[in-house]
Amino acid sequence: MRIGDAKQTYQADEAIWTSSTQKFWFSLLLLILLVFPFLANAYLLYLGCLVGIAVISTTGLNILTGFTGLISLGQAGFMGVGGYTVAWLSLNTGLPFPVALLLAGLMAAAVGILVGLPSLRVKGLYLAIATLAASVFLHFIFAEWEPVTGGMAGLSLEPAHLFGFTFQSDFRMYFIIVPLAVLMVFAARNVFRTRVGRAFIAIRDRDISAEILGINLLRYKLMSFALSSFYAGVAGGLFAYFYRVVTPESFPLAMSIFYLAAVIVGGMGNLLGGILGAAFMTLVPEILKLLTAALTPFYPNAPVFMSPMLEIIFGALIVGFLIFEPHGLAEIWHRIRRFFSLWPFRN
Amino acid sequence: MEALLEIDNIEVVYNKAVQVLRGLSLRVPRGAIVALLGSNGAGKSTTLKSVSGLLALEDGEVTAGEVRFNGTNVKTLAPEKLVRSGLFHVMEGRRVFEDLTVEENLIAATYALSGRKTPALSDSYELVYDYFPRLKERRKQLAGYLSGGEQQMLALGRALIAQPQLIMLDEPSLGLAPLLVEEIFTIVARINREQGTAILLVEQNAAVSLAIASYGYIMENGKIVIDGPADKLTANEDVREFYLGVGGAEGEARSYRDIKHYKRRKRWLS
Amino acid sequence: MDWLFFGEISLAGLAMGGLYALIALGFVMIYKATRVINFAIGEIMMFAAYLFLAFAGGMELSPWIAMPLAVLGGSILGGVIEKTMIRPMLGESPISVVMVTIGIASILVGVVEFFWTADPQLLPQFLPREPVFIGPLYLAPKIAYGFLIGAAVLVLYLLYFRFSRGGVALRATASDQAAAYSMGINVRRVFNLAWVFGSLAASLAGILVAATGGLSPQFGIIGLSVLVVVIVGGLDSILGALIAGLFIGWLETVAGAYLGGEYRMPATFVVLAVILVIRPYGLFGTHEIERV
Amino acid sequence: QDKDPIVFGGSIPLSGVFAFAGVHLHAGLTDYTSWINSQGGINGHPVKYVMEDTGYEVDRSVAAFKKISGSDAPAVYYGDSTGFMKAISAELNSMGTTLMSGASFATALTDNEQYPYQFIPGPNYSQMFGIILEYIASQGKEGDMPTVAFVYSDTEFGKDPIANGKTMAADLGIKVVEEIVTKPGSVDVSAEVLKLRRVRPDYVVFHGYVLSPINEFMVQMRQMGLDTQFMGTFWSSDKLIIDKMGKDADGYMGVMPYNYYDSDETGPMLDALRAQAEKSDPKAGYRPTGYMQGWFNAMVWTEVIKRTLDAGKELTAENMAASLASIENWDTGGIIGIPVTVRDMSFPVGRIWRVNAEQGRYEPVSDWIHLD
Amino acid sequence: MSILEISDLSLSFGGVKALQEVSFRVPENTVTTIIGPNGAGKTSLFNCISGFYKPQQGTIRYQGKDLAGTRPPARAALGLARTFQNIALFRGMTVLDNIKLGAHVHMKSGLLGSLMYFGAARREELAIREEVERRIIDFLEIDHIRRQPVASLSYGLQKRVELARALAMRPKVLMLDEPVAGMNREEKEDMARFILDIREEWGVTVLMVEHDMGMVMDISDHIAVLNFGQVITEGLPAEVQKNPEVIRAYLGNSDIDSLRKKLNPDREAA
Ligand SMILES: Nc1ncnc2c1ncn2[C@@H]1O[C@H](COP(=O)(O)OP(=O)(O)OP(=O)(O)O)[C@@H](O)[C@H]1O
Ligand SMILES: Nc1ncnc2c1ncn2[C@@H]1O[C@H](COP(=O)(O)OP(=O)(O)OP(=O)(O)O)[C@@H](O)[C@H]1O
Ligand SMILES: [Mg+2]
Ligand SMILES: [Mg+2]
C-alpha cells in the first residue's frame, strides 16, 4: 500500500515511475509481452500484432484529438499514406524496413502538415470534416494514380527485411510491432512531460489564451498534426508489412471511425486510455464471437442469427460504457486502482 | 411576516463525494431583500442552485433538509415549473446566451411567463430598455460581444421580463464599475419597491448589500455563522473587519497598502 | 456544349439536392438544440424506410397510410434515443456524444438485419411513374415528387423558426442549458422535441431516398453526403441546409455526369475544403464567439 | 468411421455489406457438409465445417483464418473477398497446407504464379464479360454490331473486368459507347440515366451490384422509351432481382455458371442438392445463387481431395492444386450443364439466362458456353 | 521612463467604436491602473497590447520599439504577460503544469528533444521546475495545491494560479484584468499585497484594470480613466478621484451613507 509519495528531489518527482511498485508492475508487463509470442497460438499472435498496430495508431490520434483537441476523421488516410509508401519502397527500392518505416512516417507527417494547414481557422467539427475531405481525397489518389498505387487492385509487397533477415511470419512481425509500439507510447509519454506537450494541452483547453501566453498556435497545431500522422504513417507501414498488400479499400472511412472510437472509448487525452481503447475495439468483437461459438452446438443456425445480435451488442457496449463512464476505460481503470491502493482503508 | 422562501437545514453533496452545505437554513419574507454573504467557496452559489433545482445539472444533490417556495417543496417541481411559478435565478457570471442577440435573450426569458396572465410583452421590453438604455442601443448585437457590465444588465433585464415573486441574484456587482454598481442596486431596490418582488442577494460587496437589504446572513463552510437585521450586522465588529474592511478600534478604513501578512482569526470560528 | 443535357443533369441534381436538404434539416435541428452531432442520422432514415417497407410491403397497407405511420415510427425512435441514450450524456464532451451516436448507428443496423435480414430491398412503388417534363427537360418522376414533398416540409420548418419563439428557445438551450432552465424553458422537452422533429425530417427523407435508390442495411452511409451538406451550409443554419443541400446535390450530379462517378465525392469534398478555408463556419453557420 | 475428419474452413460474411450472400453461402456449405457425411464422407473421412463471421472486413477474415488454421488445420478454405484472398496469399503459400476458393471471381486470382493455391469456382469476372460479349456479338452481324455500355460500381470488385472487357469488346467489333461508374448501393442515378439516353446503347452490362441501382436504370430507361437490353454478371443475376422488381425485371439477362435451383434441368448432384436443401429447411423453398456457389465450392473441394487421396498423396496445398489442374471434362452431376475442364485454376463456363417475370424465374437463352 | 507608450490607438467592431485615439504612457516600475465604465474598452486595450486584437490605427511602443506586426507569442516572449478577466486557466492541467506553461517562451526544447526526453529536454524541465517552485509557488503560497487540477479550485485560488502563471512568463510588464473581482475583503487584501510585492521585489511594472476603488486608490501610482474608448483624464489617484467628469461618468458619489438613503428610503425614515 502507498499512502504518501513525498519526493526528495524534483528529479525523482518528474520521473515516470515514481514508486517501486510501479516499476515492478511495468517490468512484469514487459516480461509478459516478451514471452507471449512463445506461448500464443497463431490466432492470438495475430491478434497481438493487430493490437500493437492499433496501439500505435490510436496513440497518434490521441495526441491530435485527445491532447490537442483537434478532431480528425483522417486517420485511415494517413495510415494509407504510410502503407503505400512502404509498399512502393518495397517494390521499387531495396531499403531495409526501419528506413522504409521511417520514410512512411515522414511522408504521412508531411501530408498531415498539409491537411493541418486550415486548422488555424477551421475548428471543431468543421475541422473534423475537413480532415474527412482530405481522407476522401487521399482515397481518390490511391484509387486513381495507377502507375504508383496500382489503382483499385493495389500493391503487393515483399516481407520486411533487415540485413538479409526477412520477417515473413506473424511471429517475427510481432518482434517489430510490439517493441515499436512500446517505444512510441513512451515517446508520446515524454512529449507530455515537456513544454511541447503542455502547449498541445493548452491549445485544447483554450487556444486563444494559449496564444497570448506565448504559444504559436499554427506551429503547434501543425506539429501535433505532423506527430500524429507520423504515428499513423508508421502504423500504416506496419499494416502493409503485416498483410503484405495494400489497396484503396484497406483504408476505409470505417477505419478512421474505428480509431476515433478507440480514443474516445479508451479515454481522450490519456495515453493509457488509448492503449485500452485500441485493445477494446480490436478484441471485443473477437470475444463476442465466443458467444456464438458457445451457442452453435445447440443451435446450428446460431452464426446466422447471432451476427446481427453481435452488432447490436457491440453498439450497446460502446453506448453503455460512455453513459456509464464518459471519460472512458482509463477512468474505470483509475477507479479500480484507487480502490485497491486504498484497500483495505476505504473512505 | 409570512416567508416566501424557507430553506430548512439543507445539506448538499457534489459528485456524491464533496459535501458543500452542512445544515443551512434561511428565510426570505415576502417582498423583502435579504443578503447572503460569505467568502469564496463558502457555498453561496450552491445554496441558490439547490433552491432553483439547477444543482442536478452539476451532479450535485440535496441530501437532507427541505426548501419551500410559497409553501410547496421545490423538489416536487421541475426547474422550469419553478421559474414559471415565480422564482427567478440570475446566475453567477451572467450567463447570457452568447450567440443570441440582446433582444432574443429577452425573448427567451418570456418562457418564464408561460401559463401566466401577464401585461403586454412589448411593455416589458420597454421597461427593460427604460432601465438600461444601453441595451436598447445594442439590441441587435450578439450578447457575447457585450462588455461585462452590459451583460450583467442583460441578465437583470431578463429577470425583469419574467416578473417573478422572488429574484435570486448571484453576485450582480461582479466586475461592474462603481457607478453601475450603484445604478444596478438602485434598480434592484426600485424593482423591489415598485413591483413588490422579494430578493435574495448573494454578494461580495458587503457594504452595498447590507445597505439595500433588510436582513442579512453570513455563511462560512456551508453553514450560517451569523445572521440578523442589516443594521445590526453592519455594527458587528467581525463583519466590519472582514467584510467591510474597517479595521481597528478607530473605525477607520484600512488602507490596502498597509496590510501585512498575518493570519487573523475570526471570532465565529472559535 | 449540350445545354439541354446540362439542363437535365442540373435539374436531376437539384432534385436530389432537395432530398439532401431535407436530411440536412433533420441533422441541423438536432444540432441546433442539443449540440449533438448525430452520426446516426443515416440509420434513422434507414429504420424509417424499413418501417415503411413493413407497413406497405409486409402488411400491405396503402402507401399513403404507411408513409405517415413510418414517419411517426422514425420520430418516436428519435424521441426514444434522446430519452434513453443522449440525455444521460448531458454535459459530457460533444465528441463522446458523437461516439454514442455511432454506437446507436451500429445498434440500428443490427436491429434491421435481425428483423429484415441483410437482403437488399426495394420499396413498393407509390409515386407516379409518368415522366415529368419541365419545358423540354426530362426529370425522373420519383425524384421530382420526392423533391416537392421534401421542399414543402422544409419550408414549413423554416417558417416556424423564422416567425416563432420556438427557434429562440432552441438556440438558447443550445447556448447554455443551465441558463435556459433558469429562463423557464423546459430544456428536456426542447431536446426531446428537437430529436423528434429532426428524426421526422430524416424519416421522411429516408423513405423518399429509399424509394429512388433502394434499401439495404448499408443505407446509412448516405449520412456522409449529408455531413458535407451541413458543413458547407453551416451546422446550425436551416437556410444553410437548404441552400447547401441543393448546391451539393447539383455539384455531385454534374461532377458525376461530366467527369465520371468516381469524381462525385472528391469534387464535393474539394469544394467543401475551399469553402471552409474562406468561411470556417460554413456559408451560414454562426461564428463561435471568441473573446478573452 | 474412425478416420480423421477433413476440415472445410471458412471466413464467412454473415454481417456487413456482403451478408445477403453470406447467409446463403453458409447454408450451401453447411448443407453440402451434411450431405457428404450422409454419403460416408470423403473416402471414409468425415467432413467438418468450421467457420467464423467476418463482417466482410479483411482483418476479421484474416483473424478467422488464423484462428481456424490454428485449431482445426483445414484442408480447404472459403475466403469471403478478393481483398482477403490477396492479403492471405503470402501466408497461404508459406503454409502450403490449405487450398482456397471462395466468393471472389477476381481476375487477378487466376494468376497461378502469385496465387498458386487459390482457385475460382467458375469463370472469373473477365471471363463472364467474355461470355456476355460473345452472346451480344452472336446477336449482331459483321459490320453491324450492337453497341454496349458498361455500368459498374466504384470498388475493386466493380472495376475488376472493365479493362479486359473493353479489349474483348474491341476484338469482337462491339463498340462500348459509354462507361458509367457509380457508388455501390442506394444512390440516385437519374443523371447517369440521362447520360445513357444520349448514347442509346443496345445493351447495358452491369457489374459490381446486387440489386440497386440496376432497377432504377431499367425502370427509368424504359420510361424514356428506350429498348435497351440489360445484362449482369454472376452476383447481379440472382432471383432477388425478380422478387424485388416484379414485372419490371422482365427480360433482364444474367450470366450464371451453375443451374438455377428452380431450373428445369436435372442430374444426380442437382437432385441431391435440392433434396438436401428441402431436408434442412423445408420452408425456405427457392435457394439463391449464393447457395449454389457455396455448394459448388464444397463439391470441387471434395473432388480435389478425393483425387489426391486416390493418388495416394498427402493433402498438401501443392498436391491438391495439382489434382485441381488435372480436372478435365468433369461431370458435375447437373450443377453445370456440360462437362467442365479447369483452366488457370478457374472453370470458364457459363450460360446466359433471361428473366421471365410471369413465371418468376430465369430461363436459359443460350447454350452452355465454355471458353478455352 | 515609460516602458509602454500608447498613442492614437483606435479600434472598432463594425459600428462599435471600442477605442478612439487612445494615448497614454505606463511609467516603468509603477502600478498603473486603467479605470472606466463597463464597455469603455479597457479589456479591448489589453487585447490590443497582447496582440489579440489588431487596432485599425495607432501605435503601441514597448521599451521604445513599435509592436505592430509582432504576433502575440512574440509579444509574450518580450515580457508582456497578463491575466484574464474571465479566468482562462487550462482546466485539464494541474496547477504546476499551468504555471510551467507560463515559462513556455523561455524554453527551447523542440519536438524531437521532447520525444527523447533524456538529455537537454530533461535538464530544461528540471530547471524550470525549480524556478517555478522557488520563486513563484512559495511566494504566492500555493504549495499545497500544486498537484491539483485547477478545475476543482475555488475562485480566489484560481485567480492566484493565473497570477502565478503570468509570473512564470518572467514579465517586464504584468497586465492584470480585474484581479480582485469576486473576492471578499480578506482575499482582496492578500492580492493587493502580492501586487505590491511583485512591483517592489521583482521590479515588474504592473498595468491593471480594476473596479474596486478602495484597492485602486490605495495601491496605484498612476491612473488613467477611459470612457467610451477615450482617455478622459490621467494622473495620481487623489487627482483622478476628484475629477468631476470621472465622478459623473464612473465613480458616482460612492458614499455608502447617502447611497443607503437612496436605496432604502423607508428604513432610513423609520
Ligand atoms: N460542480 C461542482 N463539483 C464539485 N465541487 C463544486 C462544484 N461546484 C462548486 N463546488 C465546490 O463547492 C464549494 C462551494 O461552491 P460555491 O460556488 O457554492 O461557492 P460560493 O460561495 O458561491 O463562492 P464564490 O464566492 O467564489 O462564488 C467550493 O469549494 C467549490 O469548489
Ligand atoms: N470581439 C468583439 N466583437 C464585437 N464587439 C466587441 C468585441 N470585443 C469587445 N467589443 C465591444 O467593445 C466594447 C468594449 O469592450 P471591453 O470588453 O473592452 O470593455 P471593458 O472596458 O473591458 O468593460 P468591462 O469593465 O465591463 O469589462 C464593448 O461595447 C463591447 O461590446
Ligand atoms: Mg458563487
Ligand atoms: Mg473588461
Coordinates of C-alpha atoms in Angstrom, one line a residue, chain D residues 1-359:
Chain D
Q1 CA -16.0 -44.1 -39.3
D2 CA -12.9 -43.7 -37.2
K3 CA -10.8 -41.9 -39.8
D4 CA -9.6 -38.4 -39.1
P5 CA -12.1 -35.7 -40.1
I6 CA -11.3 -33.5 -43.0
V7 CA -12.0 -29.8 -42.3
F8 CA -13.6 -27.3 -44.5
G9 CA -12.8 -23.8 -43.1
G10 CA -14.5 -20.6 -43.9
S11 CA -14.3 -16.8 -43.3
I12 CA -18.0 -16.1 -44.0
P13 CA -19.6 -12.7 -44.2
L14 CA -22.7 -13.1 -42.1
S15 CA -22.9 -9.4 -41.4
G16 CA -21.7 -6.3 -43.3
V17 CA -22.2 -5.4 -46.9
F18 CA -22.0 -8.9 -48.3
A19 CA -24.2 -10.5 -45.7
F20 CA -27.1 -11.0 -48.1
A21 CA -25.0 -13.6 -49.9
G22 CA -23.0 -14.8 -46.9
V23 CA -26.1 -16.2 -45.3
H24 CA -26.8 -18.4 -48.3
L25 CA -23.1 -19.4 -48.9
H26 CA -23.1 -20.5 -45.4
A27 CA -26.2 -22.6 -45.9
G28 CA -24.8 -24.1 -49.1
L29 CA -21.6 -25.1 -47.3
T30 CA -23.5 -26.4 -44.3
D31 CA -25.9 -28.5 -46.3
Y32 CA -23.2 -29.9 -48.5
T33 CA -21.3 -31.0 -45.4
S34 CA -24.3 -32.8 -44.1
W35 CA -24.9 -34.4 -47.4
I36 CA -21.4 -35.6 -47.9
N37 CA -21.3 -37.0 -44.4
S38 CA -24.5 -38.8 -45.1
Q39 CA -22.7 -40.4 -48.1
G40 CA -20.0 -41.7 -45.9
G41 CA -17.7 -38.7 -46.0
I42 CA -14.7 -38.4 -48.4
N43 CA -13.1 -41.8 -48.8
G44 CA -14.4 -42.6 -45.3
H45 CA -13.1 -39.4 -43.7
P46 CA -15.9 -37.5 -42.1
V47 CA -16.1 -33.8 -43.0
K48 CA -16.3 -31.0 -40.5
Y49 CA -17.2 -27.4 -41.5
V50 CA -15.7 -24.7 -39.3
M51 CA -16.5 -21.0 -39.9
E52 CA -16.5 -17.6 -38.4
D53 CA -18.4 -14.4 -39.2
T54 CA -16.2 -11.7 -40.7
G55 CA -18.5 -8.8 -41.3
Y56 CA -16.8 -8.7 -44.8
E57 CA -13.8 -7.0 -43.2
V58 CA -10.4 -8.1 -44.3
D59 CA -8.7 -8.0 -40.9
R60 CA -11.5 -10.0 -39.3
S61 CA -11.4 -12.5 -42.2
V62 CA -7.6 -13.0 -41.6
A63 CA -8.3 -13.3 -37.9
A64 CA -10.8 -16.1 -38.6
F65 CA -8.4 -17.8 -40.9
K66 CA -5.6 -17.8 -38.3
K67 CA -7.9 -19.0 -35.6
I68 CA -9.3 -21.8 -37.7
S69 CA -6.0 -22.8 -39.1
G70 CA -4.5 -22.9 -35.6
S71 CA -7.2 -25.1 -34.2
D72 CA -8.5 -27.3 -37.0
A73 CA -5.9 -27.5 -39.8
P74 CA -8.4 -27.1 -42.6
A75 CA -7.5 -28.7 -45.9
V76 CA -9.6 -26.3 -47.9
Y77 CA -10.9 -22.9 -47.0
Y78 CA -13.6 -20.5 -48.1
G79 CA -12.5 -16.8 -48.4
D80 CA -15.1 -14.1 -48.5
S81 CA -13.5 -11.3 -50.5
T82 CA -10.8 -10.5 -53.1
G83 CA -9.1 -8.3 -50.5
F84 CA -8.8 -11.2 -48.1
M85 CA -7.7 -13.6 -50.8
K86 CA -4.9 -11.3 -51.7
A87 CA -3.9 -10.4 -48.1
I88 CA -3.7 -14.1 -47.1
S89 CA -1.9 -15.4 -50.2
A90 CA 1.6 -14.9 -48.8
E91 CA 0.6 -16.7 -45.7
L92 CA -1.2 -19.4 -47.6
N93 CA 1.8 -20.0 -49.9
S94 CA 4.2 -20.3 -47.0
M95 CA 1.9 -22.7 -45.1
G96 CA 1.4 -25.0 -48.0
T97 CA -1.3 -26.9 -46.3
T98 CA -4.6 -25.4 -47.5
L99 CA -6.3 -24.9 -50.8
M100 CA -8.6 -21.9 -51.0
S101 CA -11.5 -20.6 -53.0
G102 CA -14.5 -18.5 -52.2
A103 CA -16.8 -15.7 -53.1
S104 CA -14.4 -13.9 -55.3
F105 CA -14.2 -14.4 -59.1
A106 CA -11.5 -11.8 -59.3
T107 CA -9.5 -11.9 -62.5
A108 CA -6.2 -11.4 -60.6
L109 CA -6.6 -14.7 -58.8
T110 CA -6.2 -16.7 -62.0
D111 CA -2.5 -15.7 -61.9
N112 CA -1.1 -19.0 -60.9
E113 CA 2.3 -17.8 -60.1
Q114 CA 1.2 -15.3 -57.4
Y115 CA -1.8 -17.3 -56.2
P116 CA -0.9 -21.0 -56.8
Y117 CA -3.2 -22.3 -54.0
Q118 CA -6.3 -20.3 -54.8
F119 CA -8.9 -21.1 -57.4
I120 CA -12.2 -19.7 -58.7
P121 CA -15.3 -21.8 -58.6
G122 CA -16.5 -20.7 -62.0
P123 CA -15.4 -18.2 -64.6
N124 CA -13.6 -15.1 -63.4
Y125 CA -15.2 -11.7 -63.9
S126 CA -13.3 -11.1 -67.1
Q127 CA -14.4 -14.4 -68.5
M128 CA -18.0 -13.6 -67.5
F129 CA -17.7 -10.5 -69.6
G130 CA -16.3 -12.6 -72.3
I131 CA -19.3 -14.9 -72.2
I132 CA -21.7 -11.9 -72.2
L133 CA -19.9 -10.2 -75.1
E134 CA -19.8 -13.3 -77.1
Y135 CA -23.6 -13.6 -76.7
I136 CA -24.0 -10.0 -77.7
A137 CA -21.8 -10.5 -80.7
S138 CA -23.9 -13.5 -81.7
Q139 CA -27.0 -11.2 -81.8
G140 CA -25.4 -8.9 -84.4
K141 CA -23.8 -9.2 -87.8
E142 CA -20.4 -8.5 -89.0
G143 CA -20.2 -4.7 -89.6
D144 CA -23.5 -4.1 -87.8
M145 CA -22.6 -5.0 -84.2
P146 CA -24.8 -3.8 -81.3
T147 CA -23.5 -1.1 -79.0
V148 CA -22.9 -1.6 -75.4
A149 CA -22.5 0.5 -72.2
F150 CA -20.7 -0.7 -69.1
V151 CA -22.2 0.3 -65.7
Y152 CA -20.1 -0.7 -62.7
S153 CA -19.5 0.2 -59.1
D154 CA -16.6 2.2 -57.8
T155 CA -15.0 -0.7 -56.0
E156 CA -12.2 -3.2 -56.6
F157 CA -14.9 -5.7 -57.3
G158 CA -16.7 -3.3 -59.8
K159 CA -13.6 -2.3 -61.7
D160 CA -12.1 -5.8 -62.0
P161 CA -13.1 -6.9 -65.5
I162 CA -13.5 -3.5 -67.1
A163 CA -10.2 -3.1 -68.8
N164 CA -10.3 -6.7 -70.1
G165 CA -13.9 -6.3 -71.1
K166 CA -13.1 -3.3 -73.3
T167 CA -10.3 -5.2 -75.1
M168 CA -12.6 -8.2 -75.7
A169 CA -15.4 -5.9 -77.0
A170 CA -12.9 -4.3 -79.4
D171 CA -11.8 -7.7 -80.6
L172 CA -15.4 -8.7 -81.2
G173 CA -16.1 -5.4 -83.0
I174 CA -18.5 -4.3 -80.4
K175 CA -18.5 -0.6 -79.6
V176 CA -18.5 0.5 -75.9
V177 CA -20.4 3.7 -76.2
E178 CA -20.5 4.7 -72.5
E179 CA -18.9 3.8 -69.2
I180 CA -20.6 4.7 -66.0
V181 CA -19.2 4.4 -62.5
T182 CA -21.4 4.7 -59.5
K183 CA -21.1 4.3 -55.8
P184 CA -22.5 0.9 -54.8
G185 CA -25.8 0.7 -53.1
S186 CA -28.6 3.2 -52.6
V187 CA -27.8 6.1 -54.9
D188 CA -29.8 8.3 -57.2
V189 CA -28.9 7.5 -60.8
S190 CA -31.1 9.8 -62.7
A191 CA -28.2 11.8 -64.1
E192 CA -26.5 8.6 -65.3
V193 CA -29.7 7.5 -66.9
L194 CA -29.8 10.8 -68.8
K195 CA -26.3 10.1 -70.0
L196 CA -27.3 6.7 -71.3
R197 CA -30.3 8.3 -73.0
R198 CA -27.9 10.3 -75.1
V199 CA -26.0 7.3 -76.5
R200 CA -28.9 4.9 -76.6
P201 CA -26.9 1.7 -76.2
D202 CA -28.4 -1.6 -77.4
Y203 CA -27.0 -3.4 -74.3
V204 CA -26.1 -2.3 -70.8
V205 CA -23.9 -4.6 -68.8
F206 CA -24.0 -4.2 -65.0
H207 CA -21.2 -5.4 -62.8
G208 CA -20.5 -4.9 -59.1
Y209 CA -24.1 -4.7 -57.9
V210 CA -26.6 -6.9 -56.3
L211 CA -29.9 -5.1 -56.9
S212 CA -29.8 -1.3 -56.7
P213 CA -29.3 0.7 -58.8
I214 CA -30.0 -1.9 -61.6
N215 CA -33.7 -1.5 -61.0
E216 CA -33.6 2.3 -61.3
F217 CA -31.6 2.2 -64.6
M218 CA -34.1 -0.3 -66.1
V219 CA -37.2 1.4 -64.9
Q220 CA -36.1 4.9 -65.8
M221 CA -34.7 4.0 -69.2
R222 CA -37.8 2.2 -70.1
Q223 CA -39.9 5.2 -69.0
M224 CA -37.9 7.1 -71.5
G225 CA -38.9 4.7 -74.2
L226 CA -35.5 3.1 -74.8
D227 CA -35.5 -0.5 -75.8
T228 CA -32.1 -1.3 -74.3
Q229 CA -31.3 -4.9 -73.2
F230 CA -29.9 -5.2 -69.7
M231 CA -27.4 -7.8 -68.6
G232 CA -25.4 -8.6 -65.5
T233 CA -22.6 -10.8 -64.1
F234 CA -22.9 -13.6 -61.5
W235 CA -23.6 -11.6 -58.3
S236 CA -26.1 -9.4 -60.3
S237 CA -28.0 -12.4 -61.6
D238 CA -29.8 -13.6 -58.5
K239 CA -33.6 -14.2 -58.3
L240 CA -33.6 -11.4 -55.8
I241 CA -33.9 -9.1 -58.8
I242 CA -37.2 -10.8 -59.8
D243 CA -38.5 -10.9 -56.3
K244 CA -38.0 -7.2 -55.7
M245 CA -38.6 -5.7 -59.1
G246 CA -41.5 -7.9 -60.1
K247 CA -42.7 -7.2 -63.7
D248 CA -40.1 -4.6 -64.2
A249 CA -37.4 -7.3 -64.2
D250 CA -38.8 -8.9 -67.3
G251 CA -36.2 -9.5 -70.0
Y252 CA -33.2 -8.9 -67.8
M253 CA -30.3 -11.2 -68.6
G254 CA -27.6 -12.7 -66.5
V255 CA -24.6 -14.9 -66.8
M256 CA -24.6 -17.8 -64.5
P257 CA -22.1 -20.7 -64.4
Y258 CA -24.5 -23.0 -62.5
N259 CA -28.0 -24.1 -63.0
Y260 CA -30.6 -22.1 -61.0
Y261 CA -32.2 -24.0 -58.2
D262 CA -35.5 -23.9 -60.0
S263 CA -34.3 -24.6 -63.5
D264 CA -35.8 -27.5 -65.5
E265 CA -32.6 -29.5 -65.7
T266 CA -31.8 -32.4 -63.5
G267 CA -28.8 -34.5 -62.7
P268 CA -27.8 -36.7 -59.7
M269 CA -25.9 -33.9 -57.9
L270 CA -28.5 -31.2 -58.6
D271 CA -31.2 -33.6 -57.3
A272 CA -29.2 -34.3 -54.2
L273 CA -28.7 -30.6 -53.6
R274 CA -32.4 -30.0 -53.9
A275 CA -33.2 -32.9 -51.6
Q276 CA -30.7 -31.8 -49.0
A277 CA -32.0 -28.2 -49.1
E278 CA -35.5 -29.4 -48.7
K279 CA -34.5 -31.5 -45.8
S280 CA -32.5 -28.9 -43.9
D281 CA -35.1 -26.2 -44.2
P282 CA -38.4 -27.3 -45.8
K283 CA -40.0 -23.8 -45.5
A284 CA -37.3 -21.9 -47.5
G285 CA -38.3 -23.0 -51.0
Y286 CA -36.1 -21.5 -53.7
R287 CA -32.3 -21.2 -52.9
P288 CA -30.4 -18.2 -54.3
T289 CA -27.2 -18.3 -56.4
G290 CA -25.1 -17.9 -53.3
Y291 CA -26.3 -21.2 -52.1
M292 CA -25.4 -22.9 -55.3
Q293 CA -22.0 -21.2 -55.2
G294 CA -21.3 -22.5 -51.7
W295 CA -22.3 -26.0 -52.6
F296 CA -20.2 -26.0 -55.8
N297 CA -17.1 -24.8 -53.9
A298 CA -17.5 -27.7 -51.5
M299 CA -18.1 -30.1 -54.4
V300 CA -14.9 -29.1 -56.0
W301 CA -13.0 -29.4 -52.7
T302 CA -14.4 -32.9 -52.3
E303 CA -13.4 -33.9 -55.9
V304 CA -9.9 -32.5 -55.4
I305 CA -9.4 -34.2 -52.0
K306 CA -10.7 -37.4 -53.4
R307 CA -8.3 -37.3 -56.4
T308 CA -5.4 -36.5 -54.1
L309 CA -6.2 -39.3 -51.7
D310 CA -6.9 -41.8 -54.5
A311 CA -3.4 -41.0 -55.9
G312 CA -2.0 -41.9 -52.5
K313 CA -0.7 -38.4 -51.9
E314 CA -0.8 -36.3 -48.8
L315 CA -3.3 -33.4 -48.6
T316 CA -0.9 -30.6 -49.2
A317 CA -1.8 -27.5 -51.0
E318 CA 0.6 -28.4 -53.8
N319 CA -0.9 -31.8 -54.3
M320 CA -4.4 -30.5 -54.2
A321 CA -3.6 -27.7 -56.6
A322 CA -2.2 -30.4 -59.0
S323 CA -5.3 -32.5 -58.6
L324 CA -7.5 -29.5 -59.4
A325 CA -5.5 -28.7 -62.5
S326 CA -6.0 -32.3 -63.6
I327 CA -9.8 -31.9 -63.8
E328 CA -10.9 -32.4 -67.3
N329 CA -14.4 -33.0 -68.7
W330 CA -15.7 -33.3 -65.2
D331 CA -19.3 -34.2 -64.9
T332 CA -20.8 -32.1 -62.1
G333 CA -24.0 -34.1 -61.9
G334 CA -26.2 -31.3 -63.3
I335 CA -24.9 -28.4 -61.3
I336 CA -23.2 -27.2 -64.5
G337 CA -24.9 -28.4 -67.7
I338 CA -21.9 -29.6 -69.5
P339 CA -18.6 -31.3 -68.5
V340 CA -16.1 -28.8 -67.4
T341 CA -12.3 -28.5 -67.7
V342 CA -10.2 -26.4 -65.3
R343 CA -8.1 -23.7 -67.0
D344 CA -5.8 -21.5 -64.9
M345 CA -7.5 -22.6 -61.7
S346 CA -10.9 -21.5 -62.9
F347 CA -14.0 -23.1 -64.5
P348 CA -14.5 -20.8 -67.6
V349 CA -18.1 -21.9 -68.3
G350 CA -21.4 -20.2 -68.2
R351 CA -24.7 -19.6 -69.8
I352 CA -26.9 -16.6 -70.5
W353 CA -30.3 -16.6 -68.8
R354 CA -33.2 -14.3 -69.1
V355 CA -35.9 -13.3 -66.6
N356 CA -39.4 -14.5 -67.3
A357 CA -41.3 -12.3 -64.9
E358 CA -44.5 -14.1 -65.5
Q359 CA -43.0 -17.3 -64.3

